Coordinates of C-alpha atoms and ligand atoms in Angstrom, one line a residue:
X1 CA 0.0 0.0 0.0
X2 CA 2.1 3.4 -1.1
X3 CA 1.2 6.6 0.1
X4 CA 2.0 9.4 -1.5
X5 CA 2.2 12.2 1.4
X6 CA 1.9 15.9 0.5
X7 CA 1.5 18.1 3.1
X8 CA 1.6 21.3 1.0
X9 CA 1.5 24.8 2.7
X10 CA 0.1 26.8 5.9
X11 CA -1.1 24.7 8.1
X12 CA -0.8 21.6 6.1
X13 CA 2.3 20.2 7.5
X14 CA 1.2 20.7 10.9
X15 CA -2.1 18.7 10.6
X16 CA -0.6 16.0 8.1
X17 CA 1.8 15.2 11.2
X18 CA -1.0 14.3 13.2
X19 CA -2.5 12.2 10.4
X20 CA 0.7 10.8 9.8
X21 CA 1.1 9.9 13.8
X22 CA -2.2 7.9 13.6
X23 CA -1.5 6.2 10.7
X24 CA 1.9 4.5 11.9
X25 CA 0.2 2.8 15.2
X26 CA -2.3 1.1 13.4
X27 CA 0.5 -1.1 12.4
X28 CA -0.3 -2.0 8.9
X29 CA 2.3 -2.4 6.0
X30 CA 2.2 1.3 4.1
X31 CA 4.7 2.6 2.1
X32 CA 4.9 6.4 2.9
X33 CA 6.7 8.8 0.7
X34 CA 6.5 12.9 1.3
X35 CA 6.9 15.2 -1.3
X36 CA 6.5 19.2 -1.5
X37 CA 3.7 20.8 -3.5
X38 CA 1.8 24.3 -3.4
X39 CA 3.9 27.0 -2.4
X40 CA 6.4 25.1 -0.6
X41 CA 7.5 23.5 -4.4
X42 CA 6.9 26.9 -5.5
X43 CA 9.9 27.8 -3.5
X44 CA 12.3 24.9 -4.0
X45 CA 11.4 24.2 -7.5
X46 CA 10.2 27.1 -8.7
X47 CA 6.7 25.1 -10.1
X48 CA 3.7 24.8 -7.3
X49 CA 3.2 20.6 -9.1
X50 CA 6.9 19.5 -9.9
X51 CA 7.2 16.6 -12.3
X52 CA 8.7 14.3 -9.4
X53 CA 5.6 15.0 -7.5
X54 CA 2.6 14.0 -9.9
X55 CA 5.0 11.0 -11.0
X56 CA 5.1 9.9 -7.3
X57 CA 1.4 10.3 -6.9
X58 CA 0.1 8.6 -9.8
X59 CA 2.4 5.6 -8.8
X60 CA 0.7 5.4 -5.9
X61 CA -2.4 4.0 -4.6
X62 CA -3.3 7.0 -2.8
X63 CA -1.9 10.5 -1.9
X64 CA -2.6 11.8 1.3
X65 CA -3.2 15.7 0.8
X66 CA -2.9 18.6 3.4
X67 CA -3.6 22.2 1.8
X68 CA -2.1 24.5 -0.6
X69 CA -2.0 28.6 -0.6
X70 CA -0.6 31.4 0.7
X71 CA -1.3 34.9 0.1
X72 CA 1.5 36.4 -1.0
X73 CA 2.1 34.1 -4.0
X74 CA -1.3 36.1 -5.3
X75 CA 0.8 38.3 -7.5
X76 CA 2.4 34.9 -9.2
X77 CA 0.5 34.4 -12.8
X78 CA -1.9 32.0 -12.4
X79 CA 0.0 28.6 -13.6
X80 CA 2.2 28.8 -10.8
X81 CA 0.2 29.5 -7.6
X82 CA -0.5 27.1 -5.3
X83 CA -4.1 26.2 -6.4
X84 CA -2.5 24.9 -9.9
X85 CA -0.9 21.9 -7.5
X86 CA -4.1 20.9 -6.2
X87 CA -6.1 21.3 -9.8
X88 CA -3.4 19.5 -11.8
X89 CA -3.5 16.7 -9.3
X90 CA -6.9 16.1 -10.1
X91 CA -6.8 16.6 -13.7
X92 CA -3.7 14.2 -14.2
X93 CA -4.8 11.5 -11.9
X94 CA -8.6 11.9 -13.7
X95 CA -10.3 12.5 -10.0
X96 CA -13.7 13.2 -11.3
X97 CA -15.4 12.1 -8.1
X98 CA -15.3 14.2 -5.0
X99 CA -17.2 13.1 -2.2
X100 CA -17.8 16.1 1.1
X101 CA -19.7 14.3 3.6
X102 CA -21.1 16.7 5.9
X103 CA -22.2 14.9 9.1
X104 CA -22.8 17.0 12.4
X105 CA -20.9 14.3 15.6
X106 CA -23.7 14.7 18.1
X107 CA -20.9 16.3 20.5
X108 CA -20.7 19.3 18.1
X109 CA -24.4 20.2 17.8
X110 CA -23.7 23.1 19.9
X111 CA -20.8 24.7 17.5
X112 CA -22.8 24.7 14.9
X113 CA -24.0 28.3 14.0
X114 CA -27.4 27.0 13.1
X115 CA -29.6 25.8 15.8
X116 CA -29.5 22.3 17.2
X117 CA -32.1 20.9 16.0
X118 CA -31.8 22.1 12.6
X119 CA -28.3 20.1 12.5
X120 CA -28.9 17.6 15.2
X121 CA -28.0 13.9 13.4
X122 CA -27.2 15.9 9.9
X123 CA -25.7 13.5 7.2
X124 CA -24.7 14.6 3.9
X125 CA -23.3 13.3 1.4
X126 CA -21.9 16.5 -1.5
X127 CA -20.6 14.6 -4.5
X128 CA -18.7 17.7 -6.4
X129 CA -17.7 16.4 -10.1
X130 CA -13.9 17.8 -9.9
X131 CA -12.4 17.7 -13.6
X132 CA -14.6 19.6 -15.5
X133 CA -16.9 23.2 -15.6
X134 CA -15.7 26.1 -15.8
X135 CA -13.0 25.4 -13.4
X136 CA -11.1 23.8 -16.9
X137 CA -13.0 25.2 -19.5
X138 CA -11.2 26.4 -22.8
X139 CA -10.2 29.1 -24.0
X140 CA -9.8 31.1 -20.9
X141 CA -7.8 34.2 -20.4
X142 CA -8.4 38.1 -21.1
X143 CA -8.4 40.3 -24.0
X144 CA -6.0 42.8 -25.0
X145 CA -3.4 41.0 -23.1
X146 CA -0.4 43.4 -23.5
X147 CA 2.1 42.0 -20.6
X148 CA 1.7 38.9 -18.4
X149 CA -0.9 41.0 -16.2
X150 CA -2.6 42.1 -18.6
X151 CA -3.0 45.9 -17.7
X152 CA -5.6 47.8 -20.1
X153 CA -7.7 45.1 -20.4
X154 CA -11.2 45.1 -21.5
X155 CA -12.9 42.0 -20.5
X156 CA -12.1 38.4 -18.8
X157 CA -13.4 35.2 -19.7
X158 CA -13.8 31.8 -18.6
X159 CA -16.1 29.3 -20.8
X160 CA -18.1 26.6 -18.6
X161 CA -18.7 23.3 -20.1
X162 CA -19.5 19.9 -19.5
X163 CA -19.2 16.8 -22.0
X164 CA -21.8 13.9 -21.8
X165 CA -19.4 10.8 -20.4
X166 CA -18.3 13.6 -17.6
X167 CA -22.1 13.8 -16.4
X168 CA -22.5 10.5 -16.6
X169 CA -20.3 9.1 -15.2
X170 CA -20.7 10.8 -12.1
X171 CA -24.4 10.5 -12.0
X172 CA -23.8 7.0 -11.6
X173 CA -21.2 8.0 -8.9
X174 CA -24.3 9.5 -6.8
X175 CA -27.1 7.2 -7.9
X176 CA -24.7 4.3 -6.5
X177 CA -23.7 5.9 -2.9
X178 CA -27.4 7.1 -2.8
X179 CA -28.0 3.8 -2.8
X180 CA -26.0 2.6 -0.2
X181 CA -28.0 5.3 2.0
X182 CA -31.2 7.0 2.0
X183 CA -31.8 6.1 -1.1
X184 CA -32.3 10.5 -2.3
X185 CA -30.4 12.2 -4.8
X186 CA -30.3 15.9 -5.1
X187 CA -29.0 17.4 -8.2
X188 CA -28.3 21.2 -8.2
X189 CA -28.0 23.4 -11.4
X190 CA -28.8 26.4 -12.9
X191 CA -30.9 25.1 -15.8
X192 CA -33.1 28.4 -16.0
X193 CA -30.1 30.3 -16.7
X194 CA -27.4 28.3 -18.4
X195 CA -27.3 25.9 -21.5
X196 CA -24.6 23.8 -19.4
X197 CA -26.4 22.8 -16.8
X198 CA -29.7 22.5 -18.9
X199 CA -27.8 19.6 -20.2
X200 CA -26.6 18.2 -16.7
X201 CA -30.1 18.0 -15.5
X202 CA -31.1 15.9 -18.8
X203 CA -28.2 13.3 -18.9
X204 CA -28.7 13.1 -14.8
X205 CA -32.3 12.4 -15.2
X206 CA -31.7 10.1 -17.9
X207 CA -29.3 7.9 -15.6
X208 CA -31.8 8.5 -12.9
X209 CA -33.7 6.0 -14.9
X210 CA -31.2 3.2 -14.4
X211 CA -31.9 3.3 -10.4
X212 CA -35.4 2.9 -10.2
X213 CA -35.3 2.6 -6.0
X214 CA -33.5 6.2 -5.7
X215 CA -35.8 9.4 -6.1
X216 CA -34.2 12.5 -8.2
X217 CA -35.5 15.5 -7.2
X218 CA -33.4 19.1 -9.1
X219 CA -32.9 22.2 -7.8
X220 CA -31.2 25.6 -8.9
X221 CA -28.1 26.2 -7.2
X222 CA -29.2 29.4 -5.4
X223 CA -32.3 27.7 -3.7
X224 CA -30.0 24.8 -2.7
X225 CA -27.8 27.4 -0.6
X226 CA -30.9 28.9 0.7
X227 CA -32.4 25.1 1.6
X228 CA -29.0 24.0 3.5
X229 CA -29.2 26.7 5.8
X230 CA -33.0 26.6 6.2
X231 CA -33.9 22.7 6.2
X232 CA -30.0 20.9 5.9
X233 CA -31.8 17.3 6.9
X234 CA -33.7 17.8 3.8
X235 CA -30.9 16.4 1.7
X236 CA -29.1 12.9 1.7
X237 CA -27.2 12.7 -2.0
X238 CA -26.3 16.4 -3.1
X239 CA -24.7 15.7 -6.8
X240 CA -23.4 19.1 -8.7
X241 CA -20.7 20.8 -10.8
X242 CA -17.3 21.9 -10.1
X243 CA -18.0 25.2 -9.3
X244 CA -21.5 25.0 -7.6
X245 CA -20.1 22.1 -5.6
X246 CA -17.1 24.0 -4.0
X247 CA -19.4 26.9 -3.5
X248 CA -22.1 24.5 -1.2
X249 CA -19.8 22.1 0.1
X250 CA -18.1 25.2 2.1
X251 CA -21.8 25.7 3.3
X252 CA -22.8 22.6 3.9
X253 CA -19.5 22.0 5.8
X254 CA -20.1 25.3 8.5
X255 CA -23.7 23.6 9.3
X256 CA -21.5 20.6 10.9
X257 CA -19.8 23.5 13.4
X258 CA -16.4 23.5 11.8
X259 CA -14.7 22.9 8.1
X260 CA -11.8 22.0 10.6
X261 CA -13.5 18.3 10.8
X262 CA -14.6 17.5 7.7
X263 CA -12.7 15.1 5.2
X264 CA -13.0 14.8 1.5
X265 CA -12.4 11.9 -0.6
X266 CA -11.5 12.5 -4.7
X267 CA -11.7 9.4 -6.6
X268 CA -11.0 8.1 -10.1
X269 CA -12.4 5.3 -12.0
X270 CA -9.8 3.3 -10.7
X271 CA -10.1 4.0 -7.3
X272 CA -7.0 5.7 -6.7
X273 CA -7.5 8.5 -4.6
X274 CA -6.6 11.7 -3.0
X275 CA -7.7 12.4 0.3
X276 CA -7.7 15.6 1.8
X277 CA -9.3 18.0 4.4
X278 CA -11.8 20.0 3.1
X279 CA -10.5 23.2 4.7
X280 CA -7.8 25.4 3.1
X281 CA -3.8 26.4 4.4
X282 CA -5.7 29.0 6.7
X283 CA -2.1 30.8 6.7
X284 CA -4.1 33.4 9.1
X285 CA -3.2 30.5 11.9
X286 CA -0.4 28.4 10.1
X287 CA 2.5 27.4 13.0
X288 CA 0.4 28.5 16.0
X289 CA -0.2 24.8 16.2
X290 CA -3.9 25.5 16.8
X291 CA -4.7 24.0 14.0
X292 CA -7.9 21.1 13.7
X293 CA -6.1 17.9 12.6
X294 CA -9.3 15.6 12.8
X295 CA -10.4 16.7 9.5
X296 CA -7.1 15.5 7.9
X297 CA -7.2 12.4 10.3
X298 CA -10.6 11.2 9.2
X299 CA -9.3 12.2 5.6
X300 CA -6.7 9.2 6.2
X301 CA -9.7 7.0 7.2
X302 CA -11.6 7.5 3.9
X303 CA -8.5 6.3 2.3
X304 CA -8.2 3.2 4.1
X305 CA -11.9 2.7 3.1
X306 CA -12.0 3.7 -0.3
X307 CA -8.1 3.2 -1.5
X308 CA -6.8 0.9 0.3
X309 CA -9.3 -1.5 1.5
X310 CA -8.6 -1.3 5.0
X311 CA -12.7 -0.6 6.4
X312 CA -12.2 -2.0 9.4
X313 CA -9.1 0.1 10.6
X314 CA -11.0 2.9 9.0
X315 CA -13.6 2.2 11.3
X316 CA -11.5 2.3 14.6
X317 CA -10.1 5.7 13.6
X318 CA -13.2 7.1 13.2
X319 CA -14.3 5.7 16.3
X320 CA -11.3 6.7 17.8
X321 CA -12.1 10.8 17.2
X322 CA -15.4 10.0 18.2
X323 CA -14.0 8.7 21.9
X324 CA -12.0 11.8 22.0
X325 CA -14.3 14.5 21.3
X326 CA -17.0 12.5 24.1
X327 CA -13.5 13.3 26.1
X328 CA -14.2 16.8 26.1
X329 CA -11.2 17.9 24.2
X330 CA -11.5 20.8 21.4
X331 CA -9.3 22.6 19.1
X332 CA -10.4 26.3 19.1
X333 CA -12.6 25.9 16.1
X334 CA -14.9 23.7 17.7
X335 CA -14.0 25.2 21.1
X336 CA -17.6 25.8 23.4
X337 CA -17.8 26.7 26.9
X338 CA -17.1 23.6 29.1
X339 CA -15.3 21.8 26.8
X340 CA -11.2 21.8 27.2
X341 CA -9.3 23.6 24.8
X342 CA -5.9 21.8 23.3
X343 CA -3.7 22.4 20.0
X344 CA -3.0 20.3 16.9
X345 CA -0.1 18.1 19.0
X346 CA -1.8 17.2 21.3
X347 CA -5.8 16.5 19.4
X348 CA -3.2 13.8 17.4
X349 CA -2.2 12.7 20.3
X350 CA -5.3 11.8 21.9
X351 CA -7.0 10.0 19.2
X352 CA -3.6 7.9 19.1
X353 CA -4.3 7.4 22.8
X354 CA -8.3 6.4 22.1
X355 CA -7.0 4.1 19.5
X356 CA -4.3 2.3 21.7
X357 CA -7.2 1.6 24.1
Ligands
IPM401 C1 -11.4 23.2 -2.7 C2 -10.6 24.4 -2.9 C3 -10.0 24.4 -4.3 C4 -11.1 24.4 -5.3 C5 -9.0 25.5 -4.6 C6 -7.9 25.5 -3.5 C7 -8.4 25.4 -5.9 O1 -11.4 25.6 -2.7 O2 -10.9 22.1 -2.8 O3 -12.6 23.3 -2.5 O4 -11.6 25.5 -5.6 O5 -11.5 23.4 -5.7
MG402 MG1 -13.3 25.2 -2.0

């Protein structure tokens, strides 16, 4: 089982370590390799996705991703900024499938900004299609480009587009987890307004038809941000776009309390995955070491599940942060009165602890 490991930028390294710590007493036989990307292989290699580094994750079986970004490479033209690691990753590998769960740990209710019972026992399941949209559409740029800033410009453009096999396939990504659950499949477009997602709401419907025992229901991308925060139980399978999905997952993540514990899975079709938190580098608290790590941690679970076919040691680590947040302890995101507050170190060091037991 190789891993690739790439912690990235901000507070990456800091809550890869963690992940990194639980992964090694669980005493199974992974090959673990690190790697700079983002910023960091900005700096030493002058290109945010090195060669070395996208050979060394597509030979493995999965690559364990902590978070790329920092503000001050915003100046850098845009194929080498951080982001460009993350989105080449998932173009090269072919990561088409991105699944957000969004569940609310019954500890948590009270960190949520919305009220409890509006959260209480929320579980769902945002499947983002990641290779496509407008987030690669072609061309892009803007005109009258006179410099690589393009001062004097008139106008910027990027084209949003989706092919047929790209909805498909991961309509049948959604109809199949949906069935594995409550059987519900949201999918969320702007069909009223754009031609693209006119035709992601036919093709979805038409696979729809394939899985008789799940209802299909559609709705336009703007109600579905109002409906998470009004009714969030509402919703079992969301299935959307590139950009809608980052947009709502972000939402849909803040209902649970904190983006600081959610994990994110990003599969291809031959299950070879990258798994990371679904937070940023937050470089507003990078080496404080306040940092949540559980979102990375249960990240490393979803790739024992999904990767590397390891569901029952995914299982104890999940169980594990669930034993250690009924503990009491909080990283300052998910921080509430009576509850104790520790740092990144020590929350690893805990659910290795809860895991030992
Ligand atoms: C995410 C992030 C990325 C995205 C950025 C860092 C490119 O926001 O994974 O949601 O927009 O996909
Ligand atoms: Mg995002």
């Amino acid at each position: 089982m190789k891993i690739a490991v790439l912690p990235g930028d901000g507070i990456g390294t800091e809550i890869v370590a963690e992940a990194i710590k639980v992964l090694k007493v669980l005493d199974l036989p992974f090959e673990m390799e690190t790697a700079l990307v983002g910023g960091a292989a900005y700096e030493a290699h002058g290109h945010p996705l090195p060669e070395s580094t996208l050979k060394l994750a597509q030979a493995s079986d999965a690559v364990l991703f902590g978070a790329v970004g920092d503000w001050k490479y915003d100046t850098l033209d845009r194929p080498l900024r951080p982001e460009q690691a993350i989105l080449g990753l998932r173009k090269n590998m072919g990561l088409f499938a991105n699944f957000r769960p969004a569940i609310c740990y019954p500890q948590l209710v009270d960190a949520s900004s919305l009220k409890p019972e509006l959260v209480a026992g929320l579980d769902i399941l945002i499947i983002r299609e990641l290779t496509g949209d407008i987030y690669f559409g072609q061309p892009r740029g803007r005109r009258v480009a006179t410099d690589g800033h393009f001062p004097g410009a008139e106008e910027a453009f990027d084209t949003m587009r989706y092919s047929r096999p790209e909805i498909e396939r991961i309509a049948h990504v959604a109809f199949q987890a949906a069935m594995k659950r409550d059987k519900r499949v949201t999918s969320v477009d702007k069909a009223n307004v754009l031609e693209t997602f006119q035709f992601w709401k036919d093709i979805v419907t038409e696979i729809g038809l394939q899985y008789p025992e799940v209802t299909l229901d559609h709705m336009y991308v703007d109600n579905a941000a109002m409906q998470l925060v009004r009714a969030p139980k509402r919703f079992d399978v969301v299935v959307t776009g590139n950009m809608f999905g980052d947009i709502l997952s972000d939402a849909a993540a803040m209902l649970t309390g904190s983006i600081g514990m959610l994990p994110s899975a990003s599969l291809n079709s031959k299950n070879q995955g990258l798994y990371e938190p679904s937070h940023g580098s937050a470089p507003d608290i990078a080496g404080k070491g306040i940092a949540n790590p559980l979102a990375t941690i249960l990240s490393a679970a979803m790739m024992l599940r999904f990767s590397l076919n390891q569901a029952a040691a995914a299982d104890r680590i999940e169980a594990a942060v669930s034993k250690v947040l009924d503990s009491g302890l909080r990283t300052t995101d998910i921080w509430s009165e009576g509850t104790t507050r520790v740092g990144t170190t020590a929350m690893g060091d805990a659910v290795v602890a809860a895991l030992a037991k």
